[in-house]
PDB file of C-alpha atoms and ligand atoms in Angstrom:
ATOM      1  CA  UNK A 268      12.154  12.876  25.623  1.00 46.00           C
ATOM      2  CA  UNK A 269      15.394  12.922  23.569  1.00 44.00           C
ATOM      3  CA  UNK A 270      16.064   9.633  24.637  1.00 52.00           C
ATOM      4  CA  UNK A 271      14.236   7.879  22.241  1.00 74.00           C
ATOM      5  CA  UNK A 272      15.645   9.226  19.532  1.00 82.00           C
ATOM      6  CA  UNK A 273      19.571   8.264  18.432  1.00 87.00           C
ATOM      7  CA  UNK A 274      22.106  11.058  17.671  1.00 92.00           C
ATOM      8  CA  UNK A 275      24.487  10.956  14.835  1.00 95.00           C
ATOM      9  CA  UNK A 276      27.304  12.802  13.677  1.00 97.00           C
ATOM     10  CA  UNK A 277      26.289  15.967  11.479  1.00 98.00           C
ATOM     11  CA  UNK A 278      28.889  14.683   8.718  1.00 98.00           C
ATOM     12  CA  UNK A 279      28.286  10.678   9.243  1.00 97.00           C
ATOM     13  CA  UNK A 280      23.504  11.933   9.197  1.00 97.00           C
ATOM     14  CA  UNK A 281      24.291  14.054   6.163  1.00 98.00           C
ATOM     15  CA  UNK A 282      26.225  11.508   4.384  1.00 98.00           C
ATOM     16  CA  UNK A 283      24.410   8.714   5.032  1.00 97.00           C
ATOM     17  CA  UNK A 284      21.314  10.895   3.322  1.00 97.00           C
ATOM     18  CA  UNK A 285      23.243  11.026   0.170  1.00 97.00           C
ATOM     19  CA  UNK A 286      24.485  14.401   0.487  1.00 98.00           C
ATOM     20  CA  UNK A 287      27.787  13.520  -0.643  1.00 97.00           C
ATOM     21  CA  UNK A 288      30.991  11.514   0.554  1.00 97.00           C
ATOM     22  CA  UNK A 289      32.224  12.297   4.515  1.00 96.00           C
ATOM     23  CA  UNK A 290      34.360  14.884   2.866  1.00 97.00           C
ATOM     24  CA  UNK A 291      31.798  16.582   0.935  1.00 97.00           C
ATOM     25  CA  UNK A 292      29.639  17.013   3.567  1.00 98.00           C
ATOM     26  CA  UNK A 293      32.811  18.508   6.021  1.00 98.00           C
ATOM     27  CA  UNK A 294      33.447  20.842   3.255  1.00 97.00           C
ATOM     28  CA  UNK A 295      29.373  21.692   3.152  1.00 97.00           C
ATOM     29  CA  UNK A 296      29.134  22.095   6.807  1.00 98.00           C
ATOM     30  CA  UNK A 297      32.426  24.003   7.552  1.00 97.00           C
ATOM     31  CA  UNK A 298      31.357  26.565   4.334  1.00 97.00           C
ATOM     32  CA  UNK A 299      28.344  27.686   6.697  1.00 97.00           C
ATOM     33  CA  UNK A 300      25.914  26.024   4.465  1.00 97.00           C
ATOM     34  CA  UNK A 301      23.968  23.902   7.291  1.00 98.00           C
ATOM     35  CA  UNK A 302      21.652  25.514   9.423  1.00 97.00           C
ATOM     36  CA  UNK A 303      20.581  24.589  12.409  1.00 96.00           C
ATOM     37  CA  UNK A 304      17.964  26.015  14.453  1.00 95.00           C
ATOM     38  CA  UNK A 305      18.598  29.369  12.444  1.00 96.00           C
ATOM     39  CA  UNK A 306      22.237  29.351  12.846  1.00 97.00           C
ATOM     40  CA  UNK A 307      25.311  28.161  10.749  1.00 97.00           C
ATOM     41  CA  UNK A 308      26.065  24.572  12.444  1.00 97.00           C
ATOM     42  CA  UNK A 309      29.579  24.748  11.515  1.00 97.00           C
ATOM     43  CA  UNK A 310      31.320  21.446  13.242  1.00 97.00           C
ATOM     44  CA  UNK A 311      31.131  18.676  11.486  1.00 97.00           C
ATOM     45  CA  UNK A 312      31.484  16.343  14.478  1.00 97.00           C
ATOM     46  CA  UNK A 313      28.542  17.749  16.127  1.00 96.00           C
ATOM     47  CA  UNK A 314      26.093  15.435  17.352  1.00 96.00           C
ATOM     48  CA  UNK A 315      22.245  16.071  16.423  1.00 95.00           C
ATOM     49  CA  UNK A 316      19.009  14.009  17.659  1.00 92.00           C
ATOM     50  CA  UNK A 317      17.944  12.126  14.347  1.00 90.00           C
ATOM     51  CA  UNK A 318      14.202  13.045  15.033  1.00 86.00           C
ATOM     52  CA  UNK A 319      11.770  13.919  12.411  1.00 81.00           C
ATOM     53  CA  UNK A 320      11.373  17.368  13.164  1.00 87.00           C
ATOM     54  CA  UNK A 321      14.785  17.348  11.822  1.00 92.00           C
ATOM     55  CA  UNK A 322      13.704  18.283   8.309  1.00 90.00           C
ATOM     56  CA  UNK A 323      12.016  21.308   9.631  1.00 93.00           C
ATOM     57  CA  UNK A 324      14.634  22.566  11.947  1.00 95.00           C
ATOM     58  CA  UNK A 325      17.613  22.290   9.543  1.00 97.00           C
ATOM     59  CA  UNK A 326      18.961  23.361   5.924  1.00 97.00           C
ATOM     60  CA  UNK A 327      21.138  22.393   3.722  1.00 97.00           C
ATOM     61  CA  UNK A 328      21.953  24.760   1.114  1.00 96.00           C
ATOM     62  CA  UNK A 329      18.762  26.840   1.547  1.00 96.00           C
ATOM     63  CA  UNK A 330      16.322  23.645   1.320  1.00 96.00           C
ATOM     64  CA  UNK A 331      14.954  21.966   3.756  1.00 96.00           C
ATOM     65  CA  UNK A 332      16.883  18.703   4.924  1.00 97.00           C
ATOM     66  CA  UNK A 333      15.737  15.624   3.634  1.00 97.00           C
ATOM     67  CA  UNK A 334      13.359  12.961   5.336  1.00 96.00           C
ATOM     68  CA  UNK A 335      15.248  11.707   8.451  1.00 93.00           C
ATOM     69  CA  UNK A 336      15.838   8.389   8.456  1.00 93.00           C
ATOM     70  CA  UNK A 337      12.791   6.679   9.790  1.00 92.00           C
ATOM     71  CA  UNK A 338      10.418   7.407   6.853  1.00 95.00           C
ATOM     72  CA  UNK A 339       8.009   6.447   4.958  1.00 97.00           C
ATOM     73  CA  UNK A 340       5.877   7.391   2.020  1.00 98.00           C
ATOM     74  CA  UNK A 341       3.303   6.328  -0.002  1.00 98.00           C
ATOM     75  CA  UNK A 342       3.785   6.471  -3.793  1.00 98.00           C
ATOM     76  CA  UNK A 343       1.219   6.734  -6.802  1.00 98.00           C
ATOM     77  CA  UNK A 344       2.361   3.879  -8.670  1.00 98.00           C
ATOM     78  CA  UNK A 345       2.045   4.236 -12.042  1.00 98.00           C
ATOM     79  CA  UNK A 346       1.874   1.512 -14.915  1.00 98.00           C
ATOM     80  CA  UNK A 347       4.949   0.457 -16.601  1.00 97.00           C
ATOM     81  CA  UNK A 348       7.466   0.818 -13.496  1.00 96.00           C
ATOM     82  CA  UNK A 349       9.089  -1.511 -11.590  1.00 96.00           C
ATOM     83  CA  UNK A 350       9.519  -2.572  -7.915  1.00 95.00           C
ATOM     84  CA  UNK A 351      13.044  -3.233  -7.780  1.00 85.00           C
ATOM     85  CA  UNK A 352      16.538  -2.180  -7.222  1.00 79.00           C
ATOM     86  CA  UNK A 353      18.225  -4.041  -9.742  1.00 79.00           C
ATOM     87  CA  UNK A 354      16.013  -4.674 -12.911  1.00 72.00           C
ATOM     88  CA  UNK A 355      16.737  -3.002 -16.008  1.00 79.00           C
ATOM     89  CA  UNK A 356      14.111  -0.430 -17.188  1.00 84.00           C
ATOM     90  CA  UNK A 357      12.049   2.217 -14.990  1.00 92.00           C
ATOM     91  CA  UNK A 358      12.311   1.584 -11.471  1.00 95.00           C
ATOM     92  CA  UNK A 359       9.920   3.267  -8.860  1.00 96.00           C
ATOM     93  CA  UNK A 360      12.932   4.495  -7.414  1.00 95.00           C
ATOM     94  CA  UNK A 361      13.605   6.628 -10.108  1.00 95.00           C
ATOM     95  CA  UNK A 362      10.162   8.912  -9.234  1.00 97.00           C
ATOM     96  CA  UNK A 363      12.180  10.357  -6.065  1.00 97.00           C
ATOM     97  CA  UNK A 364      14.558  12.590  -5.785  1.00 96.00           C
ATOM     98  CA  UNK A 365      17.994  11.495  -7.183  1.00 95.00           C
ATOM     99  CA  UNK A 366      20.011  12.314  -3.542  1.00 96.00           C
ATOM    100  CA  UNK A 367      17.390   9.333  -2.027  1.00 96.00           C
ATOM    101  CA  UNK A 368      18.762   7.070  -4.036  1.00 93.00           C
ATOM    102  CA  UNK A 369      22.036   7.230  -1.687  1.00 95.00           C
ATOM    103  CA  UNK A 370      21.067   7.315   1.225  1.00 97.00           C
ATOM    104  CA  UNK A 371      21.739   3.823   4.296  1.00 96.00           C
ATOM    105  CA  UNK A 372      19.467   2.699   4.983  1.00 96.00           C
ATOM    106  CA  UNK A 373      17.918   2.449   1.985  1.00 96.00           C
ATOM    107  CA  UNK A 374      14.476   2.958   1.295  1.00 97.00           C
ATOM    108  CA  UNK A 375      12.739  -0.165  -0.249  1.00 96.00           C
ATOM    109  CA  UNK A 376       9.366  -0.680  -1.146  1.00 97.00           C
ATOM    110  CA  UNK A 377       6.596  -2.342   1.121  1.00 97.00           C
ATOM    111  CA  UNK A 378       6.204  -5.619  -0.927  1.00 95.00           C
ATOM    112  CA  UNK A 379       5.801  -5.193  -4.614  1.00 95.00           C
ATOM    113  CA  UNK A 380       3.315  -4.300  -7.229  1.00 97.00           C
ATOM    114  CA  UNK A 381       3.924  -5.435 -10.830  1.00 96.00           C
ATOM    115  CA  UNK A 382       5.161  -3.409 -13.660  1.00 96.00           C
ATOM    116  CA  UNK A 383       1.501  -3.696 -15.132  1.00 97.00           C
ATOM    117  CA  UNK A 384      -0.173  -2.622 -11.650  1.00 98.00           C
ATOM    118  CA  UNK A 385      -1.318   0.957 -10.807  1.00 98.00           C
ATOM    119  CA  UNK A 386      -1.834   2.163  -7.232  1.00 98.00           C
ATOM    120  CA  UNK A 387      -0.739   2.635  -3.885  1.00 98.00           C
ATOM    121  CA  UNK A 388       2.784   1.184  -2.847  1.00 98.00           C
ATOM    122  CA  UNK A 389       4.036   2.419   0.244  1.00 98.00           C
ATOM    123  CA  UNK A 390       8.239   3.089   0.945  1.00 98.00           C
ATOM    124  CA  UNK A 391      10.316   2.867   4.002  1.00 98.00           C
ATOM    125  CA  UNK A 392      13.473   3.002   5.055  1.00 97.00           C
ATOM    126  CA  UNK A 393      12.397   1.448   8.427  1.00 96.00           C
ATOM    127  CA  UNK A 394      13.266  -2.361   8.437  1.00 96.00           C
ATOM    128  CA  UNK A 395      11.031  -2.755  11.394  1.00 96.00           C
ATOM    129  CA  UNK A 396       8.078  -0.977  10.049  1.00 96.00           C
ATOM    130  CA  UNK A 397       8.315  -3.171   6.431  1.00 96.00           C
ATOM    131  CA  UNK A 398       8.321  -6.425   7.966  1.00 95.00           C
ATOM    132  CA  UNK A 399       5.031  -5.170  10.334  1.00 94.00           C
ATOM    133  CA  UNK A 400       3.525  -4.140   7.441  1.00 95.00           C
ATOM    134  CA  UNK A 401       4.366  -7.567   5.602  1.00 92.00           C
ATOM    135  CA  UNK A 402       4.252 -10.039   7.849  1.00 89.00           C
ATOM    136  CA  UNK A 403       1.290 -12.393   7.733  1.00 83.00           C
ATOM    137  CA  UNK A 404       1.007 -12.079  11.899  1.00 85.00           C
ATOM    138  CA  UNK A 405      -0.257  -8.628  11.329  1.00 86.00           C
ATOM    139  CA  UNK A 406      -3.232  -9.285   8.823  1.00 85.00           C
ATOM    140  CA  UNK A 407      -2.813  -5.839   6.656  1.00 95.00           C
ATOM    141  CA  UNK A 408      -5.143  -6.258   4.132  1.00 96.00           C
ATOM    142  CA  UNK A 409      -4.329  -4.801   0.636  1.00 97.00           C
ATOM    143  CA  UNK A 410      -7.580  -4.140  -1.487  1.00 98.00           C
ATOM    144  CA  UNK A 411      -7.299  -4.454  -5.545  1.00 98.00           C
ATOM    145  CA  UNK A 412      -9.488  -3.025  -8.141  1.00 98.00           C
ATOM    146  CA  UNK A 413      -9.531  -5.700 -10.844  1.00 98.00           C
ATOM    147  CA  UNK A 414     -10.839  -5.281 -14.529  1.00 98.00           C
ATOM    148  CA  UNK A 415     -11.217  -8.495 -16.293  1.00 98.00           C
ATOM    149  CA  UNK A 416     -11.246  -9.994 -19.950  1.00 98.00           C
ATOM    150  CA  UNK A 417     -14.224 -12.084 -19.504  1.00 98.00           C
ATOM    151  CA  UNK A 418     -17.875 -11.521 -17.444  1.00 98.00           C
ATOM    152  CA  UNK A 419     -17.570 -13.230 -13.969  1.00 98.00           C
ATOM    153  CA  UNK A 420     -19.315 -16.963 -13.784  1.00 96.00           C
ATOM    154  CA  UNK A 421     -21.094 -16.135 -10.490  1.00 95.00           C
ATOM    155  CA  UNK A 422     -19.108 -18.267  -8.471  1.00 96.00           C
ATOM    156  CA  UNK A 423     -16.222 -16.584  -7.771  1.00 98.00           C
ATOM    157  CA  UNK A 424     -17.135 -14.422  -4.635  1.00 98.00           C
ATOM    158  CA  UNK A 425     -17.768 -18.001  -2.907  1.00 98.00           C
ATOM    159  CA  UNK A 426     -14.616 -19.898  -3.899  1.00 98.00           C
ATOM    160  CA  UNK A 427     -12.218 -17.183  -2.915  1.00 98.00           C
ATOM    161  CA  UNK A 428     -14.370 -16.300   0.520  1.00 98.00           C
ATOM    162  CA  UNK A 429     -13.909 -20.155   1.400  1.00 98.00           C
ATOM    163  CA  UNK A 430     -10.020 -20.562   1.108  1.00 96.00           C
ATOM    164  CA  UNK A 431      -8.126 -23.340   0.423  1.00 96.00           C
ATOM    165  CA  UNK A 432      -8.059 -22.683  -3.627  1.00 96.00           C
ATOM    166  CA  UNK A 433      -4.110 -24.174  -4.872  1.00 96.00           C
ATOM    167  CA  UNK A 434      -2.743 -21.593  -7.425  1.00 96.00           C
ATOM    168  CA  UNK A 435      -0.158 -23.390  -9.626  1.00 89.00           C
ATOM    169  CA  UNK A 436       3.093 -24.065  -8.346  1.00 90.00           C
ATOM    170  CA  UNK A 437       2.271 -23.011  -4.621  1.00 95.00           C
ATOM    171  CA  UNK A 438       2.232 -25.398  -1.706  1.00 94.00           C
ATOM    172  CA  UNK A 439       0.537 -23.980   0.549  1.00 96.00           C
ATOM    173  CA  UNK A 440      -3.441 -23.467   0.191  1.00 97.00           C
ATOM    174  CA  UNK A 441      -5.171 -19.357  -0.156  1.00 97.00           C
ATOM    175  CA  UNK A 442      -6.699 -18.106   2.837  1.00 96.00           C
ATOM    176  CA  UNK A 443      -9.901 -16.676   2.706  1.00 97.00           C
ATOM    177  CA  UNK A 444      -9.817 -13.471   0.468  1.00 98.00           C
ATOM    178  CA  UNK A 445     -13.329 -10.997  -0.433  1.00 98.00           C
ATOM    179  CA  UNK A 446     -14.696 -10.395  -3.597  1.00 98.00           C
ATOM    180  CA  UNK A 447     -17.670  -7.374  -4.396  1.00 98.00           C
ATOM    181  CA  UNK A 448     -18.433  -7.346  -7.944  1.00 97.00           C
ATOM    182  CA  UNK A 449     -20.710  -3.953  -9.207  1.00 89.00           C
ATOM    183  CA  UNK A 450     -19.966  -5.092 -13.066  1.00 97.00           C
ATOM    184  CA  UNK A 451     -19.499  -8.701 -14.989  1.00 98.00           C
ATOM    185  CA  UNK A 452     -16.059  -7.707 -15.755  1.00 98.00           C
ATOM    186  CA  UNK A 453     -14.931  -5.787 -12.611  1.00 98.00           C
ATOM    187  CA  UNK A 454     -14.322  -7.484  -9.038  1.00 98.00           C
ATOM    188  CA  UNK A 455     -12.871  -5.532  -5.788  1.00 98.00           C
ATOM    189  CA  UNK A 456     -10.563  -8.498  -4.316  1.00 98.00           C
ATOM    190  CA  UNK A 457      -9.414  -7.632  -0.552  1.00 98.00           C
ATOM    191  CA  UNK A 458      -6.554  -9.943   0.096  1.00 97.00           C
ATOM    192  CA  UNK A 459      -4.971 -10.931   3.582  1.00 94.00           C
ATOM    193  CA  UNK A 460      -1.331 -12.282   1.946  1.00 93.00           C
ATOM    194  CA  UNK A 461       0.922 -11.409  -0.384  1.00 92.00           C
ATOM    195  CA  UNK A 462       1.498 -14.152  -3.143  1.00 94.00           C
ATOM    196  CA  UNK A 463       3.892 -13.404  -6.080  1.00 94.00           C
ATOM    197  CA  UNK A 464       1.527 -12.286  -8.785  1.00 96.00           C
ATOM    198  CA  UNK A 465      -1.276 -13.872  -6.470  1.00 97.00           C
ATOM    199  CA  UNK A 466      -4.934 -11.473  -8.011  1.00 98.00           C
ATOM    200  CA  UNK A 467      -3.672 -12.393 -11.762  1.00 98.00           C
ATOM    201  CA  UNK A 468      -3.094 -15.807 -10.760  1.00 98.00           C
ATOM    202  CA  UNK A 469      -6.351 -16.470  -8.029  1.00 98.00           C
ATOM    203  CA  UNK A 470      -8.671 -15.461 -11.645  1.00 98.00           C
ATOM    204  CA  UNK A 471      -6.248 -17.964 -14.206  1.00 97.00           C
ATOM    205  CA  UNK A 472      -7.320 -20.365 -11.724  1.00 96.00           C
ATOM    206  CA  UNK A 473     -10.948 -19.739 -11.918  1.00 97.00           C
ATOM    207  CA  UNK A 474     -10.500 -19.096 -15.922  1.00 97.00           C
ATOM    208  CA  UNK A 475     -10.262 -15.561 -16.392  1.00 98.00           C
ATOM    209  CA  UNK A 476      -7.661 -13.224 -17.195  1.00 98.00           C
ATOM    210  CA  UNK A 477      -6.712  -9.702 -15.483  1.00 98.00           C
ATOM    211  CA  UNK A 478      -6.584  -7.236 -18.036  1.00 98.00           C
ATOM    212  CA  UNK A 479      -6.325  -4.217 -15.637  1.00 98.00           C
ATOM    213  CA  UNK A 480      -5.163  -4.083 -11.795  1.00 98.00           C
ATOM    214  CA  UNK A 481      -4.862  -1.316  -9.097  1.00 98.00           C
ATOM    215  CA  UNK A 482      -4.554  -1.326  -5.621  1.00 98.00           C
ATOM    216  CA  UNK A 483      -6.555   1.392  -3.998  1.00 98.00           C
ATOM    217  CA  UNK A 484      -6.317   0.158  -0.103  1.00 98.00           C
ATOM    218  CA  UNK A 485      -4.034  -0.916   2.699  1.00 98.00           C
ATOM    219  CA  UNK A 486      -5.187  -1.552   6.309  1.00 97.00           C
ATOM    220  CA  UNK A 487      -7.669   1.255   6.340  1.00 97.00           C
ATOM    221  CA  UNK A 488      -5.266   3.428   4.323  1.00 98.00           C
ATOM    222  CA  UNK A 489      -6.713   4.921   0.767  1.00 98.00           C
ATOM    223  CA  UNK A 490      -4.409   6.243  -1.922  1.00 98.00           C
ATOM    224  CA  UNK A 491      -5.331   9.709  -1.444  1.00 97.00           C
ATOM    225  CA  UNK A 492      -7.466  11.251  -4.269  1.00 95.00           C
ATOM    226  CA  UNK A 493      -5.073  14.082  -4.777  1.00 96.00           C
ATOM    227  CA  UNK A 494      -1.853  11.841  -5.490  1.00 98.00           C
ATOM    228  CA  UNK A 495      -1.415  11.917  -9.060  1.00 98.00           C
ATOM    229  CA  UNK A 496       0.491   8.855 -10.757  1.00 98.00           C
ATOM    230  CA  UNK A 497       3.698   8.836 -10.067  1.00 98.00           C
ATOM    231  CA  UNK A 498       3.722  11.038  -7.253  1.00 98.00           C
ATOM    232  CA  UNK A 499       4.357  10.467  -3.532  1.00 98.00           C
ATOM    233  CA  UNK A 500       3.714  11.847  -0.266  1.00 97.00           C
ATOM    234  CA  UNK A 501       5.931  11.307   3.209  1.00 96.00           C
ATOM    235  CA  UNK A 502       3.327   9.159   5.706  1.00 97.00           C
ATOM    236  CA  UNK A 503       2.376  10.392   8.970  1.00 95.00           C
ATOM    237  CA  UNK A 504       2.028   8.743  11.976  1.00 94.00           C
ATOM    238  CA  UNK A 505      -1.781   8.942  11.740  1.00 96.00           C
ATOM    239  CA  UNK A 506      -1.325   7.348   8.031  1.00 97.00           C
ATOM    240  CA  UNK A 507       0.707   4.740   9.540  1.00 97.00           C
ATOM    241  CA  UNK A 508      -1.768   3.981  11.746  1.00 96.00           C
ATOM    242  CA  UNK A 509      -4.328   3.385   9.474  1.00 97.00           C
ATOM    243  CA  UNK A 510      -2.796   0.872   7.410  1.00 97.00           C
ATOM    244  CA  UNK A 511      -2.805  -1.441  10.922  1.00 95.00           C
ATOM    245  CA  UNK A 512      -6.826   0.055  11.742  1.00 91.00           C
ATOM    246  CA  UNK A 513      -7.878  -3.340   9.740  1.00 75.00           C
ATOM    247  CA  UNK A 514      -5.507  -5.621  11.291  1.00 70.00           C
ATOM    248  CA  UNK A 515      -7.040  -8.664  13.680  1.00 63.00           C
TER     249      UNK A 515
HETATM  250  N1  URA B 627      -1.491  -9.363  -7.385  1.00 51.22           N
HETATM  251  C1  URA B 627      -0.986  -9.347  -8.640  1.00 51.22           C
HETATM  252  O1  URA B 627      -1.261 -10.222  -9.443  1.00 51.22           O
HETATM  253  N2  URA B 627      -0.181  -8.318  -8.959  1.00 51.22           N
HETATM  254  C2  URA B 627       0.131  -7.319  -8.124  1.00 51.22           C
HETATM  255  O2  URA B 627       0.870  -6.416  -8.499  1.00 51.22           O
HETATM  256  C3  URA B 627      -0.404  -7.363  -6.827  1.00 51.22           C
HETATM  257  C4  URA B 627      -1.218  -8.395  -6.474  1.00 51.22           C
END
């Protein structure tokens, strides 16, 4: 069974979570303060499984270890934060713990959400698992609740159903996307790609403007009811299952 899982170093795992240089985390470890399996894990150089029961097997400190790495999470996203490492300005980065921050890998965000757009973004450090989740092969579909400035002309659940619309400065023609509409001035839009800015632009091009947006959906995963903006929850392995439930 252990196998599948890699071992690391105690010293190299701990570091590379951002609990402090290689040094730091030898003085940590050899001061009795990681626990493993109930007792004092006191070599630095021991090797451990990096599995995720990890978190619940080990302390550091008193708390339980942090996420292995392998994780994800889905995040409330709240307006007014953005999806980036380097951008000046609230980052969704800064709504996690501070230690996350310096941890290899590094945990990125599943595709983006503007500054201006609410909902749920989801967070990995798993390279593999981002590019299933964002590559067109797989077919997630991401679901947006869209509030506009001006009453829908009627025609807009049939353009966007048949493809092929060209939004400004693309190349390539929109694949089919579906629109419900229980209000003139709010539209559900379930999208099967990921264009830069792509629900604000799809209603310029049919003359409206987005005045609000939030994504409530991914694959068949919700934003749970319960996650408040700006808070975030680690995804289990039924969670990441449902975001592929929708794929084709
Ligand atoms: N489409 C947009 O216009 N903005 C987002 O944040 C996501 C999809």
């Amino acid at each position: 069974m252990n196998k599948t899982f890699p071992s690391a170093r105690l010293d190299r795992l701990l570091a590379n979570l951002g609990y402090g240089t290689r040094r730091e985390v030898q003085g940590l470890i050899q001061s009795g303060r990681v626990i493993l399996d109930g007792e004092a894990e006191t070599n630095a150089a021991q090797h451990v499984y990096v599995k995720p029961d990890l978190a619940t097997r080990m302390t550091v400190s008193g708390e339980p270890l942090d996420p292995a790495p392998g994780m994800a999470l889905m995040l409330h996203k709240p307006l007014g934060v953005t999806c980036s490492h380097k951008e000046i300005g609230p980052l969704v980065y800064s709504l996690l713990p501070e230690r996350w921050r310096r941890r290899d890998p590094v945990i990125s965000t599943v595709g983006r959400l503007d500054k201006e757009t609410s909902g749920l973004l989801l967070m990995t450090d798993d390279g593999a698992l981002l590019h299933r989740i964002i590559s067109p092969r797989h077919h997630v579909p991401k679901r947006y609740q869209v509030t506009l400035d001006r009453p829908l002309n009627g025609d807009e659940i049939e353009t966007f159903a048949a493809g092929g619309l060209f939004l400004e400065g693309d190349d390539k023609p929109l694949l089919p996307a579906e629109m419900e509409s229980s209000s003139p001035k709010q539209a559900t839009l379930t999208l099967h790609e990921g264009r830069y800015h792509q629900v604000r632009r799809m209603f310029a091009a049919v003359g409206n403007h987005v005045t609000a947006l939030h994504r409530d959906r991914i694959g068949l995963l919700d934003l749970p009811a319960g996650l408040e903006p700006g808070a975030y929850r680690l995804m289990t392995a039924a969670d990441i299952e449902a975001v592929f439930g929708a794929s084709t």
